[in-house]
Coordinates of N, CA and C in Angstrom, one line a residue:
M1 N -8.6 16.6 -14.8 CA -7.7 15.8 -13.9 C -7.7 16.5 -12.6
N2 N -7.6 15.6 -11.6 CA -7.5 16.2 -10.2 C -6.1 16.4 -9.9
S3 N -5.7 17.7 -9.8 CA -4.3 18.1 -9.6 C -3.8 17.7 -8.2
A4 N -4.8 17.5 -7.3 CA -4.3 17.1 -5.9 C -3.6 15.8 -5.9
L5 N -3.9 14.9 -6.9 CA -3.3 13.6 -7.0 C -1.8 13.8 -7.3
L6 N -1.4 14.9 -7.9 CA 0.0 15.1 -8.2 C 0.7 15.8 -7.1
S7 N 0.1 16.3 -6.1 CA 0.7 17.1 -5.1 C 1.1 16.3 -3.9
S8 N 2.3 16.5 -3.4 CA 2.7 15.7 -2.2 C 2.1 16.3 -1.0
D9 N 1.4 17.4 -1.1 CA 0.6 17.9 0.1 C -0.7 17.1 0.3
K10 N -1.1 16.5 -0.8 CA -2.4 15.8 -0.7 C -2.1 14.3 -1.1
N11 N -1.5 13.6 -0.2 CA -1.1 12.2 -0.5 C -1.8 11.2 0.3
Y12 N -2.9 11.5 0.9 CA -3.7 10.6 1.7 C -4.9 10.1 1.0
W13 N -4.8 9.6 -0.2 CA -5.9 9.1 -1.0 C -6.3 7.7 -0.5
E14 N -7.5 7.5 -0.5 CA -8.1 6.2 0.1 C -8.1 5.2 -1.0
T15 N -7.9 3.9 -0.7 CA -8.0 2.8 -1.6 C -9.5 2.7 -2.0
P16 N -9.8 2.5 -3.3 CA -11.2 2.3 -3.7 C -11.7 1.1 -3.0
Q17 N -12.9 1.2 -2.4 CA -13.4 0.1 -1.6 C -13.6 -1.2 -2.4
D18 N -14.1 -1.1 -3.6 CA -14.3 -2.3 -4.4 C -13.0 -3.0 -4.7
F19 N -12.0 -2.2 -5.0 CA -10.6 -2.8 -5.2 C -10.1 -3.5 -4.0
F20 N -10.2 -2.8 -2.8 CA -9.8 -3.5 -1.6 C -10.6 -4.7 -1.3
N21 N -11.9 -4.7 -1.6 CA -12.7 -5.9 -1.3 C -12.2 -7.1 -2.1
K22 N -11.8 -6.9 -3.4 CA -11.3 -8.0 -4.2 C -9.9 -8.5 -3.7
L23 N -9.1 -7.6 -3.2 CA -7.8 -8.0 -2.6 C -8.1 -8.8 -1.3
N24 N -9.0 -8.3 -0.6 CA -9.3 -8.9 0.7 C -9.9 -10.3 0.6
E25 N -10.6 -10.5 -0.5 CA -11.1 -11.9 -0.7 C -10.0 -12.9 -0.8
K26 N -8.9 -12.5 -1.4 CA -7.8 -13.4 -1.5 C -6.9 -13.5 -0.2
Y27 N -6.6 -12.3 0.4 CA -5.7 -12.2 1.4 C -6.2 -12.2 2.8
H28 N -7.5 -11.9 3.0 CA -8.1 -11.8 4.3 C -7.2 -11.0 5.3
F29 N -7.1 -9.7 5.0 CA -6.2 -8.9 5.8 C -6.6 -8.8 7.2
T30 N -5.6 -8.7 8.1 CA -5.8 -8.6 9.5 C -5.5 -7.1 10.0
F31 N -4.7 -6.4 9.2 CA -4.2 -5.1 9.7 C -4.0 -4.1 8.5
D32 N -4.4 -2.9 8.7 CA -4.1 -1.8 7.7 C -2.9 -1.0 8.3
L33 N -1.8 -0.9 7.6 CA -0.6 -0.3 8.1 C -0.6 1.2 8.0
A34 N -1.4 1.8 7.2 CA -1.4 3.3 6.9 C -2.9 3.7 6.7
A35 N -3.5 4.1 7.8 CA -4.9 4.5 7.7 C -5.2 5.7 8.6
S36 N -6.5 6.1 8.5 CA -7.0 7.1 9.5 C -8.2 6.4 10.1
D37 N -8.7 7.0 11.1 CA -9.9 6.5 11.8 C -11.1 6.4 10.8
S38 N -11.1 7.3 9.8 CA -12.3 7.4 8.9 C -12.1 6.5 7.7
N39 N -10.9 6.1 7.3 CA -10.7 5.3 6.1 C -10.1 3.9 6.3
A40 N -9.9 3.5 7.5 CA -9.3 2.2 7.7 C -10.0 1.1 7.0
K41 N -9.3 0.2 6.4 CA -9.9 -1.0 5.7 C -10.0 -2.2 6.5
C42 N -9.3 -2.2 7.7 CA -9.3 -3.4 8.6 C -9.7 -2.9 10.0
K43 N -10.2 -3.9 10.8 CA -10.5 -3.5 12.2 C -9.3 -3.0 13.0
S44 N -8.2 -3.6 12.7 CA -6.9 -3.1 13.4 C -6.1 -2.3 12.4
Y45 N -5.6 -1.2 12.8 CA -4.8 -0.3 11.9 C -3.9 0.6 12.7
F46 N -2.9 1.2 11.9 CA -2.1 2.3 12.4 C -2.6 3.6 11.8
T47 N -2.6 4.6 12.6 CA -2.9 6.0 12.0 C -1.6 6.7 12.0
E48 N -1.7 7.9 11.5 CA -0.5 8.8 11.5 C 0.1 9.0 12.9
T49 N -0.8 9.1 13.9 CA -0.4 9.3 15.3 C 0.4 8.1 15.8
D50 N 0.1 6.9 15.3 CA 0.8 5.7 15.7 C 2.2 5.6 15.1
D51 N 2.5 6.4 14.1 CA 3.8 6.4 13.4 C 4.1 5.0 13.0
S52 N 3.4 4.5 12.0 CA 3.6 3.2 11.5 C 5.0 2.8 11.1
L53 N 5.8 3.8 10.6 CA 7.2 3.5 10.2 C 8.1 3.1 11.4
S54 N 7.6 3.5 12.6 CA 8.4 3.1 13.8 C 7.9 1.8 14.5
Q55 N 6.9 1.2 13.9 CA 6.3 0.0 14.5 C 7.0 -1.3 14.0
D56 N 6.9 -2.3 14.7 CA 7.4 -3.7 14.3 C 6.3 -4.4 13.5
W57 N 6.2 -4.2 12.2 CA 5.1 -4.9 11.5 C 5.2 -6.4 11.5
H58 N 6.4 -6.9 11.6 CA 6.6 -8.4 11.5 C 6.0 -9.1 12.7
R59 N 5.7 -8.3 13.8 CA 5.1 -8.9 15.0 C 3.6 -9.0 14.9
I60 N 3.0 -8.5 13.8 CA 1.6 -8.5 13.6 C 1.2 -9.8 12.8
G61 N 0.3 -10.6 13.3 CA 0.0 -11.8 12.6 C -0.9 -11.6 11.4
G62 N -0.8 -12.5 10.5 CA -1.7 -12.5 9.3 C -1.1 -11.7 8.2
N63 N -2.0 -11.4 7.2 CA -1.6 -10.6 6.0 C -1.9 -9.1 6.3
L64 N -1.0 -8.3 5.9 CA -1.0 -6.9 6.2 C -1.3 -6.1 4.9
F65 N -2.1 -5.1 5.0 CA -2.4 -4.2 3.8 C -1.7 -2.9 4.0
L66 N -1.2 -2.4 2.9 CA -0.5 -1.1 3.0 C -0.8 -0.3 1.7
N67 N -1.5 0.8 1.8 CA -1.6 1.9 0.8 C -1.0 3.1 1.4
P68 N 0.4 3.3 1.3 CA 1.1 4.3 2.0 C 0.8 5.7 1.4
P69 N 1.1 6.8 2.1 CA 1.1 8.1 1.5 C 2.0 8.2 0.3
Y70 N 1.5 8.8 -0.8 CA 2.3 8.8 -2.1 C 3.2 10.0 -2.2
G71 N 3.5 10.7 -1.2 CA 4.4 11.8 -1.3 C 5.9 11.5 -1.3
R72 N 6.7 12.5 -0.9 CA 8.1 12.3 -1.0 C 8.7 11.2 0.0
E73 N 7.9 10.8 0.9 CA 8.4 9.7 1.8 C 8.0 8.3 1.4
L74 N 7.5 8.2 0.2 CA 7.1 6.8 -0.3 C 8.2 5.8 -0.2
H75 N 9.4 6.2 -0.6 CA 10.5 5.3 -0.6 C 10.8 4.7 0.8
K76 N 10.5 5.4 1.9 CA 10.7 4.9 3.2 C 9.7 3.8 3.5
W77 N 8.5 4.0 3.0 CA 7.4 2.9 3.2 C 7.8 1.6 2.5
V78 N 8.3 1.8 1.3 CA 8.6 0.6 0.5 C 9.8 -0.1 1.1
K79 N 10.8 0.6 1.5 CA 12.0 0.0 2.2 C 11.5 -0.7 3.5
K80 N 10.7 -0.1 4.3 CA 10.2 -0.6 5.5 C 9.4 -1.9 5.2
A81 N 8.5 -1.9 4.2 CA 7.8 -3.1 3.9 C 8.7 -4.3 3.5
Y82 N 9.7 -4.0 2.7 CA 10.7 -5.0 2.3 C 11.4 -5.5 3.5
E83 N 12.0 -4.7 4.4 CA 12.7 -5.1 5.5 C 11.9 -5.9 6.5
E84 N 10.7 -5.4 6.7 CA 9.8 -6.1 7.7 C 9.4 -7.5 7.1
S85 N 9.3 -7.6 5.8 CA 8.9 -8.9 5.2 C 10.0 -10.0 5.4
L86 N 11.2 -9.5 5.5 CA 12.3 -10.4 5.8 C 12.3 -11.0 7.2
L87 N 11.7 -10.3 8.1 CA 11.5 -10.7 9.5 C 10.2 -11.4 9.9
K88 N 9.2 -11.2 9.0 CA 7.9 -11.7 9.2 C 7.9 -13.3 9.0
A89 N 7.5 -14.0 10.1 CA 7.5 -15.4 10.0 C 6.3 -16.0 9.2
E90 N 5.2 -15.4 9.2 CA 4.0 -15.8 8.5 C 3.2 -14.7 8.0
G91 N 2.6 -14.9 6.9 CA 1.7 -13.8 6.3 C 2.5 -12.9 5.3
D92 N 1.7 -12.3 4.5 CA 2.2 -11.4 3.5 C 2.1 -9.9 3.8
I93 N 2.9 -9.1 3.2 CA 2.7 -7.6 3.3 C 2.3 -7.3 1.8
V94 N 1.1 -6.7 1.7 CA 0.5 -6.4 0.3 C 0.4 -4.9 0.2
M95 N 1.1 -4.3 -0.8 CA 1.2 -2.9 -0.8 C 0.7 -2.4 -2.2
L96 N -0.1 -1.3 -2.1 CA -0.6 -0.7 -3.3 C 0.1 0.6 -3.5
I97 N 0.9 0.7 -4.6 CA 1.7 1.9 -4.8 C 1.7 2.3 -6.3
P98 N 2.1 3.6 -6.6 CA 2.2 4.0 -8.0 C 3.3 3.1 -8.7
A99 N 3.1 2.7 -9.9 CA 4.0 1.9 -10.7 C 5.1 2.8 -11.3
R100 N 5.9 3.4 -10.5 CA 7.0 4.3 -10.9 C 8.3 3.4 -11.0
T101 N 8.3 2.6 -12.0 CA 9.4 1.6 -12.0 C 10.8 2.2 -12.3
D102 N 10.8 3.4 -12.6 CA 12.1 4.1 -12.9 C 12.8 4.6 -11.6
T103 N 12.1 4.5 -10.5 CA 12.6 5.0 -9.2 C 13.6 4.0 -8.6
S104 N 14.5 4.6 -7.8 CA 15.5 3.7 -7.1 C 14.9 2.7 -6.2
Y105 N 13.8 3.1 -5.5 CA 13.2 2.2 -4.5 C 12.6 1.0 -5.2
W106 N 12.1 1.1 -6.4 CA 11.6 0.0 -7.2 C 12.8 -1.0 -7.4
H107 N 13.9 -0.5 -7.8 CA 15.1 -1.3 -8.1 C 15.7 -1.9 -6.9
D108 N 15.7 -1.1 -5.8 CA 16.4 -1.6 -4.6 C 15.5 -2.5 -3.7
F109 N 14.2 -2.3 -3.7 CA 13.4 -3.0 -2.8 C 12.2 -3.8 -3.3
I110 N 12.0 -3.8 -4.7 CA 10.9 -4.5 -5.2 C 11.3 -5.5 -6.3
F111 N 12.0 -5.1 -7.4 CA 12.3 -6.0 -8.4 C 13.2 -7.1 -7.8
G112 N 12.8 -8.4 -8.1 CA 13.5 -9.5 -7.6 C 13.3 -9.9 -6.2
K113 N 12.5 -9.1 -5.5 CA 12.3 -9.3 -4.1 C 10.8 -9.5 -3.7
A114 N 9.9 -9.2 -4.7 CA 8.5 -9.3 -4.4 C 7.8 -9.8 -5.6
Q115 N 6.5 -10.2 -5.4 CA 5.6 -10.4 -6.5 C 5.0 -9.1 -6.9
I116 N 4.9 -8.9 -8.2 CA 4.3 -7.6 -8.7 C 3.1 -7.9 -9.6
K117 N 2.0 -7.2 -9.3 CA 0.9 -7.3 -10.2 C 0.5 -5.9 -10.7
F118 N 0.8 -5.6 -11.9 CA 0.6 -4.3 -12.5 C -0.9 -4.2 -12.8
L119 N -1.5 -3.1 -12.5 CA -3.0 -2.9 -12.7 C -3.2 -2.3 -14.1
R120 N -4.2 -2.9 -14.7 CA -4.7 -2.3 -16.0 C -5.5 -1.1 -15.8
G121 N -5.2 -0.1 -16.6 CA -6.0 1.2 -16.4 C -5.5 2.0 -15.2
R122 N -6.3 2.9 -14.8 CA -6.0 3.8 -13.7 C -7.0 3.7 -12.6
L123 N -6.6 3.6 -11.4 CA -7.5 3.5 -10.2 C -8.2 4.9 -10.0
K124 N -9.4 4.8 -9.6 CA -10.1 6.0 -9.1 C -10.0 6.0 -7.6
F125 N -9.1 6.7 -7.0 CA -8.9 6.8 -5.6 C -10.1 7.5 -5.0
E126 N -10.3 7.4 -3.7 CA -11.4 8.0 -3.0 C -10.8 9.1 -2.0
L127 N -11.7 10.0 -1.7 CA -11.4 11.0 -0.7 C -12.6 11.2 0.1
N128 N -12.5 10.9 1.4 CA -13.7 10.9 2.3 C -14.8 9.9 1.8
G129 N -14.4 8.8 1.2 CA -15.3 7.8 0.8 C -15.9 8.1 -0.6
E130 N -15.5 9.2 -1.2 CA -16.1 9.5 -2.5 C -15.1 9.3 -3.6
S131 N -15.5 8.6 -4.7 CA -14.6 8.4 -5.8 C -14.3 9.7 -6.5
K132 N -13.0 9.8 -6.9 CA -12.5 10.9 -7.6 C -12.0 10.6 -9.0
D133 N -11.5 11.5 -9.7 CA -11.0 11.3 -11.1 C -9.9 10.2 -11.0
A134 N -9.7 9.5 -12.2 CA -8.7 8.5 -12.3 C -7.3 9.1 -12.0
A135 N -6.5 8.3 -11.3 CA -5.1 8.8 -11.0 C -4.3 9.1 -12.3
P136 N -3.4 10.0 -12.2 CA -2.6 10.3 -13.4 C -1.4 9.4 -13.5
F137 N -1.4 8.3 -12.8 CA -0.3 7.3 -12.9 C -0.8 5.9 -12.8
P138 N -0.1 5.0 -13.3 CA -0.5 3.6 -13.2 C -0.2 3.1 -11.8
S139 N -0.8 2.0 -11.4 CA -0.6 1.5 -10.0 C -0.2 0.0 -10.1
A140 N 0.4 -0.5 -9.0 CA 0.8 -1.9 -8.9 C 0.5 -2.4 -7.5
V141 N 0.3 -3.7 -7.4 CA 0.2 -4.3 -6.1 C 1.5 -5.1 -6.0
V142 N 2.2 -4.8 -4.9 CA 3.5 -5.5 -4.6 C 3.2 -6.4 -3.4
I143 N 3.6 -7.6 -3.5 CA 3.4 -8.6 -2.5 C 4.7 -9.2 -2.0
Y144 N 5.0 -8.9 -0.7 CA 6.1 -9.5 -0.1 C 5.7 -10.7 0.7
G145 N 6.4 -11.8 0.5 CA 6.1 -13.1 1.2 C 5.4 -14.1 0.4
E146 N 4.7 -13.7 -0.6 CA 3.9 -14.7 -1.4 C 4.9 -15.4 -2.4
V147 N 4.7 -16.7 -2.5 CA 5.5 -17.4 -3.6 C 4.5 -17.6 -4.7
E148 N 4.9 -17.2 -5.9 CA 4.1 -17.3 -7.1 C 4.0 -18.7 -7.5
Q149 N 2.8 -19.1 -7.8 CA 2.5 -20.5 -8.2 C 2.3 -20.6 -9.7

């Protein structure tokens, strides 16, 4: 197992490209809210330098993709996604996060407030475009704004 996936010092794991492509087929993302110049999934994106948490996401048109850093600050990203979704006039905020359903942020900002798609199995996140060992945690896609049909 890749111990770096457990460390909050190493929380910049990249979304597997195949997985993103499947999501993008449905949502046609316009913006990546947490990226680097080397791993951005959309043409438009925020990097760490842009300080995404201080930006007005609701002013960005279209559907927004978010695979936030999974460290100790994850709750801030989840809260921000929820709050911005309340202000966003059109489009969804689609977030890939660990399915740690026992945490307070899941109860405060996800359950009853978003659509949740639990993933079967474990994702193999990438680092510098290279697939790594399967994550030691389950993942979920959380969608703010979408009405389930």
